[in-house]
């Protein structure tokens, strides 16, 4: 098993609330969390993709995870709510500032496109309303093969009884088609009270139709696979990554690109990235 | 709903009835099997006797254990195992993806002698490749401290004593254990009641209380007092044997038709349990045995494990 992760903590402009969200997550035992910036482009106005807040601005020292001696790891994630296929622009440079990319498709055609072609890590399943389409096996198998994960979030179920019905209904229909593979469970919490501990989420997964082992994996190793998939998106064949150095020496006019080519598999855990 | 909600994760309960006077009783071998015990709880009816242990979790981190027979077990996650570079096997409890690996080393083997092939490879792996750093909890037999001194002088260490806590429970309703021949209730209900008694949860199940709906199994009697003692720390099978002898002496000397119940819990995060078998945590890592003893030397032994465990001997 790997460490427990919650890859969906809603971003809010109130820094103290975000800080207490991260502290609660560390107290509950999550070793990695991702702050989720939701972007919903509309046809009328041109909107800018939000820039992620650097974590050093938020808190000086990250809280230590309860029961372990390491501080919690905080990632940045962007979720694009797609109501049209032009809403997700694969080559947008703003996307590079985020560690994880997710989309929330709102129609069957967009779901198919997201599963088969888009270069993303996570596909969010709507939990706040009745699913407008049925899941078909072909796009889901295509997504599983590419390493894209399906996400079900549970905070809506905590807030409201009707949402609870929709969450369970949508989640069970997903599990019937995907057989429990490539599923992650996360909170989408806006307040610290909406977070639950990893073993509680494992139990919740049983209600969604996951088996015991799948349910535990949905909070640990499948999340780890999503994070590793995101890291390899910026590498060539998942092995070599190039970064530009900013230093300009007096001799050279241009800074040469630097190559760090340690194979990802043999390197120890990438903790500071 | 596609899954059957009645299916719970597997938990095993093995029950056995025997007597201390029976020459063929396996109690000493069964006590020996669980090497790493963290808690012993004792419930004495009608009797009025270092929680801060550093912890790594077996389902998240790397865990190491060393048994008295010289068996070193490293339970590692995928990244650590690949970096270490020593032969090992994937865990029996891996689900879809192999993410936990177990490296078992027999330190008494000839190739593990200092300077041997296996020894050098493991040492190189741990020192230069993986650089695993852990806190260890050690225990020694009385009189064996001298040999540990050379090891301890090279590292930071602190001594801990087992924590003993005792509570006198009053007005406890308990199952009427008729005689040693027949237990009045089934093992599951008895163990549930025992756990509630040790955790001081009332089994009244009043309609105004929403905290607990646990009940004492019928038929039941009321005890005016009972003593609940618990000892926490790294406890060895030899200590458990000594405690068993003391309890047997007490039961013989007491004139009442009495009984005593001793429960020994293994560590939740231990890589091994019941001998050298692998242990893991799915939702709970319980592995314990409970010994219900009567004054005529008859005992009932209940051994319980969770989902990621082998069947106890």
Coordinates of N, CA, C and O in Angstrom, one line a residue, chain A residues 50-108:
Chain A
X50 N -7.0 30.7 -13.5 CA -6.3 31.2 -12.2 C -4.9 30.7 -12.0 O -4.6 29.6 -12.5
X51 N -4.1 31.6 -11.4 CA -2.7 31.1 -11.2 C -2.7 30.5 -9.8 O -3.3 31.0 -8.8
X52 N -1.9 29.4 -9.6 CA -1.9 28.8 -8.3 C -1.1 29.6 -7.3 O -0.1 30.2 -7.6
X53 N -1.6 29.6 -6.1 CA -0.9 30.4 -5.0 C 0.3 29.6 -4.5 O 0.1 28.4 -4.2
X54 N 1.5 30.1 -4.5 CA 2.6 29.3 -4.0 C 2.3 29.0 -2.5 O 1.8 29.8 -1.8
X55 N 2.7 27.8 -2.1 CA 2.4 27.3 -0.8 C 3.1 28.1 0.3 O 2.7 28.2 1.4
X56 N 4.3 28.7 -0.1 CA 5.0 29.4 0.9 C 4.3 30.7 1.3 O 4.5 31.2 2.4
X57 N 3.4 31.2 0.4 CA 2.6 32.4 0.7 C 1.6 32.0 1.8 O 1.1 32.8 2.5
X58 N 1.1 30.8 1.7 CA 0.0 30.3 2.6 C 0.5 30.0 4.0 O -0.1 30.5 5.0
X59 N 1.5 29.2 4.1 CA 2.0 28.9 5.5 C 3.5 28.7 5.4 O 4.0 28.2 4.5
X60 N 4.1 29.1 6.5 CA 5.6 29.0 6.6 C 6.1 27.6 6.6 O 7.0 27.1 5.9
X61 N 5.4 26.8 7.5 CA 5.8 25.5 7.7 C 4.6 24.5 7.6 O 3.6 24.7 8.2
X62 N 4.8 23.5 6.7 CA 3.7 22.6 6.5 C 3.5 21.7 7.7 O 4.5 21.2 8.3
X63 N 2.3 21.4 8.1 CA 2.0 20.6 9.3 C 2.5 19.2 9.0 O 2.5 18.7 7.9
X64 N 2.9 18.5 10.1 CA 3.4 17.1 10.1 C 2.2 16.2 10.0 O 1.2 16.4 10.8
X65 N 2.3 15.2 9.2 CA 1.1 14.2 9.1 C 1.1 13.4 10.4 O 2.1 13.0 10.9
X66 N -0.1 13.2 10.9 CA -0.3 12.5 12.2 C 0.1 11.1 12.1 O -0.3 10.4 11.2
X67 N 1.0 10.6 13.0 CA 1.4 9.2 12.9 C 2.7 9.0 12.1 O 3.2 7.9 12.1
X68 N 3.1 10.0 11.4 CA 4.4 9.9 10.6 C 5.2 11.1 10.9 O 4.8 12.0 11.6
X69 N 6.5 11.1 10.5 CA 7.3 12.2 10.9 C 7.6 13.1 9.8 O 8.5 14.0 9.8
X70 N 6.8 13.0 8.7 CA 7.1 13.9 7.5 C 6.0 15.0 7.4 O 4.8 14.7 7.8
X71 N 6.3 16.1 6.9 CA 5.3 17.1 6.7 C 4.4 16.7 5.5 O 4.8 16.0 4.6
X72 N 3.2 17.3 5.4 CA 2.3 17.0 4.4 C 2.8 17.6 3.1 O 3.4 18.6 3.1
X73 N 2.5 16.9 2.0 CA 2.9 17.4 0.7 C 1.7 18.1 0.0 O 0.6 17.5 -0.1
X74 N 1.8 19.3 -0.5 CA 0.7 20.0 -1.1 C 0.9 20.2 -2.6 O 1.9 20.8 -2.9
X75 N 0.0 19.8 -3.4 CA 0.1 19.9 -4.9 C -0.9 20.9 -5.3 O -1.9 21.2 -4.6
X76 N -0.8 21.4 -6.6 CA -1.8 22.3 -7.2 C -2.5 21.6 -8.3 O -1.8 20.9 -9.1
X77 N -3.8 21.7 -8.4 CA -4.5 21.0 -9.4 C -5.5 22.0 -10.1 O -6.1 22.9 -9.4
X78 N -5.7 21.8 -11.4 CA -6.7 22.6 -12.1 C -7.8 21.7 -12.6 O -7.5 20.7 -13.2
X79 N -9.1 22.1 -12.4 CA -10.2 21.4 -12.9 C -10.9 22.3 -13.9 O -11.3 23.4 -13.5
X80 N -11.0 21.8 -15.2 CA -11.7 22.6 -16.2 C -13.1 22.0 -16.4 O -13.2 20.8 -16.7
X81 N -14.2 22.8 -16.1 CA -15.5 22.3 -16.3 C -15.8 22.5 -17.8 O -16.0 23.7 -18.3
X82 N -16.0 21.4 -18.6 CA -16.1 21.6 -20.0 C -17.6 21.5 -20.4 O -18.2 20.4 -20.2
X83 N -18.1 22.5 -21.1 CA -19.4 22.4 -21.7 C -19.2 22.4 -23.2 O -20.2 22.4 -24.0
X84 N -18.0 22.6 -23.7 CA -17.7 22.6 -25.1 C -16.3 22.1 -25.3 O -15.4 22.3 -24.5
X85 N -16.0 21.5 -26.4 CA -14.7 20.9 -26.6 C -13.6 21.9 -26.7 O -12.4 21.6 -26.6
X86 N -13.9 23.2 -27.0 CA -12.8 24.2 -27.1 C -12.4 24.7 -25.8 O -11.4 25.5 -25.7
X87 N -13.1 24.3 -24.7 CA -12.8 24.9 -23.4 C -11.5 24.4 -22.9 O -10.8 25.1 -22.1
X88 N -11.0 23.2 -23.2 CA -9.8 22.7 -22.8 C -8.7 22.9 -23.9 O -8.9 22.3 -24.9
X89 N -7.8 23.7 -23.6 CA -6.8 24.0 -24.6 C -5.5 23.3 -24.2 O -4.8 23.7 -23.3
X90 N -5.1 22.2 -24.9 CA -4.0 21.4 -24.5 C -2.7 22.1 -24.4 O -1.8 21.7 -23.6
X91 N -2.5 23.1 -25.3 CA -1.2 23.7 -25.3 C -1.1 25.0 -24.5 O -0.1 25.7 -24.6
X92 N -2.1 25.2 -23.7 CA -2.0 26.5 -23.0 C -0.9 26.5 -22.0 O -0.7 25.6 -21.2
X93 N -0.1 27.5 -22.0 CA 1.1 27.6 -21.1 C 0.7 27.7 -19.6 O 1.4 27.3 -18.7
X94 N -0.5 28.2 -19.4 CA -0.9 28.3 -18.0 C -1.1 27.0 -17.3 O -1.0 26.9 -16.1
X95 N -1.3 26.0 -18.1 CA -1.5 24.6 -17.5 C -0.2 24.1 -16.9 O -0.2 23.3 -16.0
X96 N 0.9 24.6 -17.3 CA 2.2 24.1 -16.8 C 2.4 24.4 -15.3 O 3.2 23.8 -14.7
X97 N 1.7 25.4 -14.8 CA 1.9 25.8 -13.4 C 1.2 24.9 -12.5 O 1.5 25.0 -11.2
X98 N 0.4 24.0 -13.0 CA -0.3 23.1 -12.1 C 0.3 21.7 -12.1 O 0.8 21.2 -13.2
X99 N 0.2 21.0 -11.0 CA 0.8 19.6 -10.9 C -0.2 18.6 -11.5 O 0.3 17.6 -12.1
X100 N -1.5 18.8 -11.3 CA -2.4 17.8 -11.8 C -3.5 18.6 -12.7 O -3.8 19.7 -12.4
X101 N -3.9 17.9 -13.8 CA -5.0 18.5 -14.6 C -6.2 17.6 -14.6 O -6.1 16.4 -14.7
X102 N -7.4 18.2 -14.4 CA -8.6 17.4 -14.4 C -9.6 18.1 -15.3 O -9.6 19.3 -15.5
X103 N -10.6 17.3 -15.8 CA -11.7 17.9 -16.5 C -13.0 17.4 -15.9 O -13.0 16.2 -15.4
X104 N -14.1 18.1 -16.1 CA -15.4 17.6 -15.7 C -16.3 17.8 -16.9 O -16.8 18.8 -17.2
X105 N -16.5 16.7 -17.6 CA -17.3 16.7 -18.8 C -18.8 16.8 -18.5 O -19.2 16.2 -17.5
X106 N -19.5 17.5 -19.3 CA -20.9 17.7 -19.0 C -21.8 17.0 -20.0 O -23.0 17.1 -19.9
X107 N -21.3 16.4 -21.0 CA -22.1 15.7 -22.0 C -21.4 14.4 -22.4 O -20.2 14.2 -22.2
X108 N -22.1 13.5 -23.1 CA -21.5 12.2 -23.4 C -20.4 12.4 -24.4 O -19.4 11.7 -24.3

